[in-house]
Amino acid sequence: MRIWHQSFTVLDDVPHYRDALRRHLASAARPGTTVELHGMAPGTYPGSYPGVHIGHLYLTNLHREQFVRAALRAEEEGYDAFLIATIPDTGFEEIRTLVDIPVVAFGNASVAYAATVGSRVGIVNFIAELEPQLRRTMDAYGFGPLVGPIVQVEKGFTDVMAAYADPGPLLEAFRTAARRAAAAGADVIVPGEGPLNVFLADQGVSRVDGVPVIDSLGTALALAETRAVQYRRDGLRPPRTGLYFSKPDPEMVAAARRFYGLDRP
């Protein structure tokens, strides 16, 4: 089976993360599964890291189109599932109305799974601007009562990237943040965003004191594999009723995308 992994990062700009991500997903995948990494187009973030863009709603919504285009291409090219590998779940609700192949999203999958391990999910992130969006998104999923504290690691993106060469400072900062989340009532931790998650998995971090730490991307991948099997075997797909699930006519979608210039490579 082939899974399309879609990052919010220009992967070739962050080779340490890209290589760790490739190692991690290859080790987490089932035998016979190939995870093909895809990032944002080169030049998407001129002069600033994507975390800056994530903090602005309009920019986030502009970049969503790259996820939509990727999902349409993934279905055309015969991929078995599409994995949205960013905790804001960029484009998730729109994409699942456009394609029939399984669409699995980092935040949705990891929080849902964490709720089978504990009863109060804490998210430990490194982009403070994401908290309002995460709260709104989790409420929309019906997960609002499950999600407790959202705590920030006192490190930025450049610190996360540097940690692949010098892991100690980020490990300590994460443990400090996880303990704050536990003190605020969390009994299971979801690491926010792929770079932090992959770093922790690379370092073998699965608990802080007595609190489990979910492998968010590994969990999302496992769900994508399961959904792909169910889709092939039983035709399982989302409902096709109502605003958030009904599938528009593909020709109407193509015409609208041409009108807005979104059909260009």
Coordinates of N, CA, C and O in Angstrom, one line a residue, residues 74-236:
A74 N -3.1 12.7 -5.3 CA -2.9 11.4 -4.7 C -3.9 10.5 -5.1 O -3.6 9.3 -5.4
E75 N -5.2 10.9 -5.2 CA -6.3 10.0 -5.6 C -6.1 9.7 -7.1 O -6.2 8.5 -7.5
E76 N -5.7 10.6 -7.9 CA -5.5 10.4 -9.4 C -4.4 9.4 -9.6 O -4.5 8.6 -10.5
E77 N -3.4 9.4 -8.7 CA -2.2 8.6 -8.9 C -2.3 7.2 -8.2 O -1.4 6.4 -8.2
G78 N -3.5 7.0 -7.6 CA -3.7 5.6 -7.1 C -3.2 5.4 -5.7 O -3.0 4.2 -5.3
Y79 N -2.9 6.4 -4.9 CA -2.5 6.2 -3.5 C -3.6 5.6 -2.7 O -4.8 5.9 -3.0
D80 N -3.3 4.9 -1.7 CA -4.3 4.2 -0.9 C -4.9 5.1 0.2 O -5.9 4.8 0.7
A81 N -4.1 6.1 0.6 CA -4.6 7.0 1.7 C -3.8 8.3 1.6 O -2.7 8.3 1.1
F82 N -4.4 9.4 2.2 CA -3.7 10.7 2.2 C -3.6 11.1 3.7 O -4.6 11.1 4.4
L83 N -2.4 11.4 4.1 CA -2.1 11.7 5.5 C -1.7 13.2 5.7 O -0.7 13.6 5.1
I84 N -2.5 13.9 6.4 CA -2.3 15.3 6.6 C -1.4 15.4 7.9 O -1.9 15.2 9.0
A85 N -0.1 15.7 7.7 CA 0.8 15.6 8.8 C 1.1 16.9 9.5 O 2.3 17.3 9.7
T86 N 0.1 17.6 9.9 CA 0.3 18.8 10.7 C -0.9 18.9 11.7 O -2.1 18.6 11.3
I87 N -0.6 19.3 12.9 CA -1.7 19.2 14.0 C -2.9 20.1 13.7 O -4.0 19.8 14.2
P88 N -2.8 21.3 13.0 CA -4.0 22.0 12.7 C -4.9 21.3 11.7 O -6.0 21.8 11.4
D89 N -4.5 20.1 11.1 CA -5.3 19.4 10.2 C -5.7 20.2 9.0 O -6.8 20.2 8.6
T90 N -4.7 20.9 8.4 CA -5.0 21.8 7.4 C -5.7 21.2 6.2 O -5.2 20.2 5.6
G91 N -6.9 21.7 5.9 CA -7.7 21.2 4.7 C -8.4 19.9 5.0 O -9.1 19.5 4.0
F92 N -8.4 19.4 6.2 CA -9.0 18.1 6.4 C -10.5 18.0 6.1 O -11.0 17.2 5.3
E93 N -11.3 19.0 6.6 CA -12.7 19.0 6.3 C -13.0 19.2 4.8 O -13.9 18.5 4.3
E94 N -12.3 20.0 4.1 CA -12.5 20.2 2.7 C -12.1 19.0 1.9 O -12.8 18.6 1.0
I95 N -10.9 18.5 2.2 CA -10.4 17.4 1.4 C -11.2 16.1 1.4 O -11.4 15.5 0.4
R96 N -11.7 15.8 2.6 CA -12.5 14.6 2.7 C -13.8 14.7 1.9 O -14.5 13.7 1.7
T97 N -14.3 15.9 1.5 CA -15.4 16.0 0.6 C -15.1 15.9 -0.8 O -16.0 15.7 -1.7
L98 N -13.8 15.9 -1.2 CA -13.4 15.9 -2.6 C -12.9 14.6 -3.1 O -12.9 14.3 -4.3
V99 N -12.3 13.8 -2.2 CA -11.7 12.5 -2.6 C -12.4 11.3 -1.8 O -12.9 11.5 -0.7
D100 N -12.4 10.2 -2.4 CA -12.9 9.0 -1.8 C -11.9 8.2 -1.0 O -12.2 7.4 -0.2
I101 N -10.6 8.3 -1.4 CA -9.6 7.6 -0.7 C -9.6 8.1 0.8 O -9.9 9.2 1.0
P102 N -9.2 7.3 1.7 CA -9.1 7.7 3.1 C -8.2 8.9 3.3 O -7.1 9.0 2.8
V103 N -8.7 9.9 4.1 CA -8.0 11.1 4.5 C -7.9 11.0 6.0 O -8.9 11.0 6.7
V104 N -6.7 11.0 6.5 CA -6.4 11.0 7.9 C -5.6 12.2 8.3 O -4.6 12.5 7.6
A105 N -5.9 12.8 9.5 CA -5.2 14.0 9.9 C -4.6 13.8 11.3 O -5.2 13.2 12.2
F106 N -3.4 14.4 11.4 CA -2.6 14.3 12.6 C -3.3 14.6 13.9 O -3.3 13.8 14.8
G107 N -3.9 15.8 14.0 CA -4.6 16.2 15.2 C -5.8 15.3 15.5 O -5.9 14.8 16.7
N108 N -6.6 15.1 14.5 CA -7.8 14.3 14.7 C -7.5 12.9 15.2 O -8.0 12.4 16.2
A109 N -6.5 12.3 14.5 CA -6.2 10.9 14.8 C -5.5 10.7 16.1 O -5.8 9.8 16.9
S110 N -4.5 11.6 16.4 CA -3.7 11.4 17.6 C -4.5 11.7 18.9 O -4.4 11.1 19.9
V111 N -5.4 12.7 18.8 CA -6.2 13.0 20.0 C -7.3 11.9 20.2 O -7.5 11.5 21.4
A112 N -7.9 11.5 19.1 CA -8.9 10.4 19.3 C -8.2 9.1 19.9 O -8.8 8.5 20.8
Y113 N -7.0 8.8 19.4 CA -6.3 7.6 20.0 C -5.9 7.9 21.4 O -6.0 7.0 22.2
A114 N -5.4 9.1 21.7 CA -5.0 9.4 23.1 C -6.1 9.2 24.1 O -5.9 8.7 25.2
A115 N -7.3 9.4 23.6 CA -8.5 9.3 24.5 C -8.8 7.8 24.8 O -9.6 7.5 25.7
T116 N -8.2 6.9 24.1 CA -8.3 5.5 24.4 C -7.2 5.0 25.4 O -7.3 3.9 26.0
V117 N -6.3 5.9 25.7 CA -5.2 5.6 26.6 C -5.4 6.3 27.9 O -5.2 5.7 29.0
G118 N -5.8 7.5 27.9 CA -6.1 8.3 29.1 C -7.5 9.0 29.0 O -8.2 8.7 28.0
S119 N -7.8 9.8 30.0 CA -9.1 10.4 30.0 C -9.1 11.9 29.8 O -10.1 12.6 29.6
R120 N -7.8 12.5 29.9 CA -7.7 13.9 29.7 C -6.4 14.2 28.9 O -5.3 13.9 29.4
V121 N -6.6 14.7 27.7 CA -5.5 14.8 26.7 C -4.8 16.1 26.9 O -5.5 17.2 26.8
G122 N -3.5 16.1 27.1 CA -2.8 17.4 27.0 C -2.0 17.5 25.7 O -1.5 16.4 25.3
I123 N -2.0 18.6 25.1 CA -1.2 18.8 23.9 C 0.0 19.7 24.3 O -0.1 20.8 24.9
V124 N 1.2 19.2 24.0 CA 2.4 20.0 24.2 C 3.0 20.4 22.9 O 3.4 19.5 22.1
N125 N 3.0 21.7 22.7 CA 3.3 22.2 21.3 C 4.5 23.2 21.4 O 5.0 23.5 22.5
F126 N 4.9 23.7 20.3 CA 6.0 24.8 20.3 C 5.6 26.0 19.5 O 6.4 26.8 19.2
I127 N 4.3 26.1 19.1 CA 3.8 27.3 18.4 C 2.6 27.8 19.2 O 1.4 27.3 19.0
A128 N 2.8 28.8 20.0 CA 1.7 29.3 20.9 C 0.5 29.8 20.1 O -0.6 29.6 20.6
E129 N 0.7 30.3 18.9 CA -0.4 30.9 18.1 C -1.4 29.9 17.7 O -2.5 30.2 17.3
L130 N -1.0 28.6 17.8 CA -2.0 27.6 17.3 C -3.1 27.3 18.3 O -4.1 26.7 17.9
E131 N -2.9 27.6 19.6 CA -3.9 27.2 20.6 C -5.3 27.5 20.2 O -6.2 26.7 20.3
P132 N -5.7 28.8 19.9 CA -7.1 29.0 19.6 C -7.6 28.2 18.4 O -8.8 27.7 18.5
Q133 N -6.8 27.9 17.4 CA -7.2 27.1 16.3 C -7.4 25.6 16.7 O -8.4 25.0 16.4
L134 N -6.5 25.2 17.6 CA -6.6 23.8 18.1 C -7.9 23.6 18.9 O -8.6 22.6 18.8
R135 N -8.2 24.6 19.7 CA -9.4 24.5 20.6 C -10.6 24.5 19.7 O -11.5 23.6 19.9
R136 N -10.7 25.4 18.7 CA -11.8 25.4 17.8 C -12.0 24.1 17.0 O -13.1 23.6 16.9
T137 N -10.9 23.6 16.5 CA -10.9 22.4 15.7 C -11.3 21.2 16.5 O -12.2 20.4 16.1
M138 N -10.8 21.1 17.7 CA -11.2 19.9 18.6 C -12.6 20.0 19.0 O -13.3 19.0 19.1
D139 N -13.1 21.2 19.2 CA -14.6 21.4 19.5 C -15.4 20.9 18.3 O -16.4 20.3 18.5
A140 N -14.9 21.3 17.1 CA -15.7 20.9 15.9 C -15.7 19.4 15.7 O -16.7 18.8 15.3
Y141 N -14.7 18.7 16.2 CA -14.7 17.2 16.1 C -15.5 16.6 17.2 O -15.7 15.4 17.2
G142 N -15.9 17.4 18.2 CA -16.6 16.8 19.4 C -15.6 16.4 20.4 O -16.0 15.7 21.4
F143 N -14.3 16.7 20.3 CA -13.3 16.3 21.2 C -13.0 17.4 22.3 O -12.1 17.2 23.1
G144 N -13.7 18.5 22.3 CA -13.5 19.6 23.2 C -13.4 19.1 24.7 O -12.4 19.5 25.4
P145 N -14.3 18.3 25.2 CA -14.2 17.8 26.6 C -13.0 16.9 26.9 O -12.7 16.8 28.0
L146 N -12.5 16.3 25.8 CA -11.3 15.4 26.0 C -10.0 16.2 26.2 O -9.1 15.7 26.8
V147 N -9.9 17.4 25.6 CA -8.7 18.1 25.5 C -8.6 19.0 26.7 O -9.4 19.9 26.9
G148 N -7.5 18.8 27.5 CA -7.3 19.7 28.7 C -6.3 20.8 28.3 O -6.4 21.5 27.4
P149 N -5.1 20.8 29.1 CA -4.2 21.9 28.9 C -3.4 21.8 27.5 O -3.1 20.7 27.1
I150 N -3.2 22.9 26.9 CA -2.3 23.0 25.8 C -1.1 23.9 26.2 O -1.3 25.0 26.5
V151 N 0.0 23.2 26.3 CA 1.2 23.8 27.0 C 2.3 24.0 25.9 O 2.5 23.1 25.0
Q152 N 3.0 25.1 26.0 CA 4.1 25.4 25.1 C 5.5 25.0 25.6 O 5.8 25.3 26.7
V153 N 6.2 24.3 24.8 CA 7.6 24.1 25.1 C 8.3 25.4 24.9 O 8.1 26.1 23.9
E154 N 9.2 25.8 25.8 CA 9.9 27.1 25.7 C 11.0 27.0 24.7 O 12.2 27.3 25.1
K155 N 10.7 26.6 23.5 CA 11.7 26.5 22.4 C 11.0 26.8 21.1 O 9.8 26.6 21.0
G156 N 11.8 27.3 20.1 CA 11.2 27.6 18.8 C 11.6 26.6 17.8 O 12.3 25.7 18.1
F157 N 11.2 26.9 16.6 CA 11.5 26.0 15.5 C 13.0 25.8 15.3 O 13.4 24.6 15.1
T158 N 13.8 26.8 15.3 CA 15.2 26.6 15.1 C 15.8 25.8 16.2 O 16.8 25.0 16.0
D159 N 15.3 25.9 17.5 CA 15.7 25.0 18.6 C 15.4 23.6 18.3 O 16.2 22.7 18.6
V160 N 14.2 23.3 17.8 CA 13.8 22.0 17.5 C 14.7 21.4 16.4 O 15.2 20.2 16.5
M161 N 15.0 22.2 15.4 CA 15.9 21.7 14.3 C 17.3 21.4 14.9 O 18.0 20.4 14.6
A162 N 17.8 22.3 15.8 CA 19.1 22.1 16.3 C 19.2 20.9 17.3 O 20.3 20.4 17.5
A163 N 18.1 20.5 17.8 CA 18.1 19.4 18.8 C 18.5 18.1 18.1 O 18.8 17.2 18.9
Y164 N 18.4 18.0 16.8 CA 18.8 16.7 16.2 C 20.3 16.5 16.4 O 20.8 15.4 16.5
A165 N 21.1 17.6 16.5 CA 22.5 17.5 16.8 C 22.8 17.5 18.3 O 23.8 17.0 18.8
D166 N 22.0 18.2 19.1 CA 22.2 18.4 20.5 C 20.9 18.3 21.2 O 20.2 19.3 21.5
P167 N 20.4 17.0 21.5 CA 19.1 16.8 22.0 C 18.8 17.2 23.4 O 17.6 17.5 23.8
G168 N 19.8 17.4 24.3 CA 19.6 17.6 25.7 C 18.7 18.8 26.0 O 17.7 18.6 26.8
P169 N 18.9 20.0 25.5 CA 18.0 21.1 25.9 C 16.6 21.0 25.5 O 15.7 21.3 26.3
L170 N 16.3 20.4 24.3 CA 14.9 20.2 24.0 C 14.2 19.1 24.8 O 13.1 19.2 25.1
L171 N 15.0 18.1 25.1 CA 14.4 17.0 25.9 C 14.0 17.6 27.3 O 12.9 17.3 27.8
E172 N 14.9 18.4 27.9 CA 14.5 18.9 29.2 C 13.3 19.9 29.1 O 12.5 19.9 29.9
A173 N 13.3 20.7 28.0 CA 12.2 21.6 27.8 C 10.9 20.9 27.6 O 9.8 21.3 28.2
F174 N 10.9 19.8 26.9 CA 9.7 19.0 26.7 C 9.2 18.4 28.0 O 8.0 18.5 28.3
R175 N 10.2 17.8 28.7 CA 9.8 17.2 30.0 C 9.2 18.3 31.0 O 8.2 18.0 31.7
T176 N 9.7 19.4 31.0 CA 9.2 20.5 31.8 C 7.8 20.9 31.4 O 6.9 21.0 32.3
A177 N 7.5 21.0 30.1 CA 6.2 21.3 29.6 C 5.2 20.2 29.9 O 4.1 20.4 30.2
A178 N 5.7 19.0 29.7 CA 4.8 17.8 29.9 C 4.4 17.7 31.4 O 3.2 17.4 31.7
R179 N 5.3 18.0 32.3 CA 5.0 18.0 33.7 C 4.0 19.1 34.0 O 3.1 18.9 34.9
R180 N 4.1 20.3 33.4 CA 3.1 21.3 33.6 C 1.7 20.9 33.1 O 0.7 21.2 33.7
A181 N 1.7 20.2 32.0 CA 0.4 19.7 31.5 C -0.2 18.7 32.4 O -1.4 18.7 32.7
A182 N 0.7 17.8 33.0 CA 0.2 16.8 33.9 C -0.3 17.4 35.2 O -1.4 17.0 35.7
A183 N 0.4 18.5 35.6 CA -0.1 19.2 36.8 C -1.4 19.9 36.6 O -2.2 20.1 37.6
A184 N -1.7 20.2 35.4 CA -3.0 20.8 35.0 C -4.1 19.8 34.7 O -5.1 20.2 34.2
G185 N -3.8 18.5 34.9 CA -4.8 17.5 34.7 C -4.7 16.5 33.6 O -5.4 15.6 33.5
A186 N -3.7 16.7 32.7 CA -3.5 15.8 31.6 C -2.9 14.4 32.1 O -2.0 14.4 32.9
D187 N -3.5 13.3 31.6 CA -3.0 12.0 31.9 C -2.5 11.3 30.7 O -2.1 10.1 30.8
V188 N -2.4 12.0 29.6 CA -1.8 11.5 28.3 C -1.4 12.7 27.5 O -2.1 13.7 27.5
I189 N -0.3 12.6 26.9 CA 0.3 13.8 26.1 C 0.3 13.5 24.6 O 0.8 12.5 24.2
V190 N -0.2 14.5 23.9 CA 0.0 14.5 22.4 C 1.0 15.5 22.1 O 0.8 16.7 22.4
P191 N 2.2 15.2 21.5 CA 3.1 16.2 21.0 C 2.6 16.9 19.8 O 2.2 16.3 18.8
G192 N 2.5 18.2 19.9 CA 2.0 19.0 18.7 C 3.1 19.3 17.7 O 4.2 19.6 18.0
E193 N 2.7 19.1 16.4 CA 3.5 19.3 15.2 C 4.5 18.2 15.0 O 5.1 17.7 16.0
G194 N 4.7 17.9 13.7 CA 5.6 16.8 13.3 C 7.0 16.9 13.8 O 7.6 15.9 14.3
P195 N 7.7 18.1 13.7 CA 9.1 18.1 14.1 C 9.4 17.7 15.5 O 10.3 17.0 15.9
L196 N 8.5 18.2 16.5 CA 8.6 17.8 17.9 C 8.3 16.3 18.1 O 9.1 15.6 18.8
N197 N 7.2 15.9 17.5 CA 6.9 14.5 17.6 C 8.0 13.5 17.1 O 8.4 12.6 17.8
V198 N 8.5 13.8 15.9 CA 9.5 13.0 15.3 C 10.8 13.0 16.2 O 11.5 12.0 16.4
F199 N 11.2 14.2 16.7 CA 12.3 14.3 17.5 C 12.2 13.4 18.8 O 13.1 12.6 19.2
L200 N 11.0 13.4 19.4 CA 10.8 12.6 20.6 C 10.8 11.2 20.3 O 11.4 10.4 21.1
A201 N 10.2 10.8 19.2 CA 10.2 9.4 18.8 C 11.7 8.9 18.5 O 12.1 7.8 18.9
D202 N 12.4 9.8 17.9 CA 13.8 9.5 17.6 C 14.6 9.3 18.8 O 15.6 8.5 18.9
Q203 N 14.2 10.0 19.9 CA 14.9 9.9 21.2 C 14.3 8.8 22.1 O 14.8 8.6 23.2
G204 N 13.3 8.1 21.6 CA 12.7 7.0 22.4 C 11.9 7.5 23.6 O 11.6 6.8 24.5
V205 N 11.3 8.7 23.5 CA 10.5 9.3 24.6 C 9.1 8.8 24.4 O 8.4 9.2 23.5
S206 N 8.6 8.0 25.3 CA 7.2 7.5 25.3 C 6.5 7.8 26.6 O 5.3 7.5 26.7
R207 N 7.2 8.3 27.6 CA 6.6 8.6 28.9 C 7.4 9.8 29.5 O 8.6 9.9 29.3
V208 N 6.7 10.6 30.3 CA 7.3 11.5 31.2 C 6.8 11.3 32.6 O 5.6 11.4 32.8
D209 N 7.6 10.8 33.5 CA 7.2 10.3 34.8 C 6.2 9.2 34.5 O 6.5 8.3 33.8
G210 N 4.9 9.3 35.0 CA 4.0 8.3 34.8 C 3.0 8.5 33.6 O 2.1 7.8 33.4
V211 N 3.3 9.6 32.9 CA 2.3 10.0 31.8 C 2.8 9.5 30.4 O 3.9 9.9 30.0
P212 N 1.9 8.8 29.7 CA 2.3 8.3 28.4 C 2.3 9.5 27.4 O 1.6 10.4 27.5
V213 N 3.3 9.4 26.4 CA 3.4 10.3 25.3 C 3.1 9.6 24.0 O 3.8 8.6 23.7
I214 N 2.1 10.1 23.3 CA 1.6 9.4 22.1 C 2.6 9.8 21.0 O 3.0 10.9 20.8
D215 N 2.9 8.8 20.1 CA 3.5 9.0 18.9 C 2.5 9.5 17.9 O 1.8 8.6 17.2
S216 N 2.3 10.7 17.7 CA 1.2 11.3 16.9 C 1.2 10.8 15.5 O 0.2 10.4 14.9
L217 N 2.4 11.0 14.8 CA 2.5 10.6 13.4 C 2.4 9.1 13.2 O 1.8 8.6 12.3
G218 N 3.0 8.4 14.1 CA 2.9 6.9 14.0 C 1.5 6.4 14.2 O 1.0 5.5 13.5
T219 N 0.7 7.1 15.1 CA -0.7 6.8 15.3 C -1.5 7.1 14.0 O -2.3 6.3 13.6
A220 N -1.3 8.3 13.4 CA -2.0 8.7 12.2 C -1.7 7.8 11.1 O -2.6 7.4 10.3
L221 N -0.4 7.3 11.0 CA -0.1 6.4 9.9 C -0.8 5.1 10.1 O -1.3 4.5 9.2
A222 N -0.8 4.6 11.4 CA -1.5 3.3 11.6 C -3.0 3.4 11.2 O -3.6 2.5 10.7
L223 N -3.6 4.5 11.6 CA -5.0 4.7 11.2 C -5.2 4.8 9.7 O -6.1 4.2 9.1
A224 N -4.3 5.5 9.0 CA -4.3 5.5 7.5 C -4.2 4.2 6.9 O -5.0 3.8 6.0
E225 N -3.4 3.3 7.5 CA -3.3 1.9 6.9 C -4.5 1.2 7.2 O -5.0 0.5 6.3
T226 N -5.1 1.3 8.4 CA -6.4 0.6 8.7 C -7.5 1.1 7.8 O -8.3 0.3 7.3
R227 N -7.6 2.4 7.6 CA -8.7 2.9 6.8 C -8.5 2.5 5.3 O -9.5 2.2 4.7
A228 N -7.2 2.4 4.9 CA -7.0 2.0 3.5 C -7.5 0.5 3.3 O -8.1 0.2 2.3
V229 N -7.2 -0.3 4.3 CA -7.6 -1.7 4.2 C -9.2 -1.8 4.2 O -9.8 -2.5 3.4
Q230 N -9.8 -1.0 5.1 CA -11.3 -1.0 5.1 C -11.9 -0.5 3.9 O -13.0 -0.9 3.4
Y231 N -11.2 0.5 3.3 CA -11.8 1.1 2.0 C -11.7 0.1 0.9 O -12.7 0.0 0.1
R232 N -10.6 -0.6 0.8 CA -10.5 -1.6 -0.3 C -11.4 -2.8 0.0 O -12.0 -3.3 -1.0
R233 N -11.5 -3.2 1.2 CA -12.3 -4.4 1.5 C -13.8 -4.1 1.6 O -14.6 -4.9 1.0
D234 N -14.2 -3.0 2.2 CA -15.6 -2.8 2.4 C -16.2 -1.5 1.8 O -17.4 -1.2 1.9
G235 N -15.3 -0.7 1.2 CA -15.7 0.5 0.6 C -16.0 1.6 1.6 O -16.7 2.6 1.3
L236 N -15.4 1.5 2.8 CA -15.7 2.4 3.9 C -15.2 3.8 3.5 O -14.1 4.0 3.2

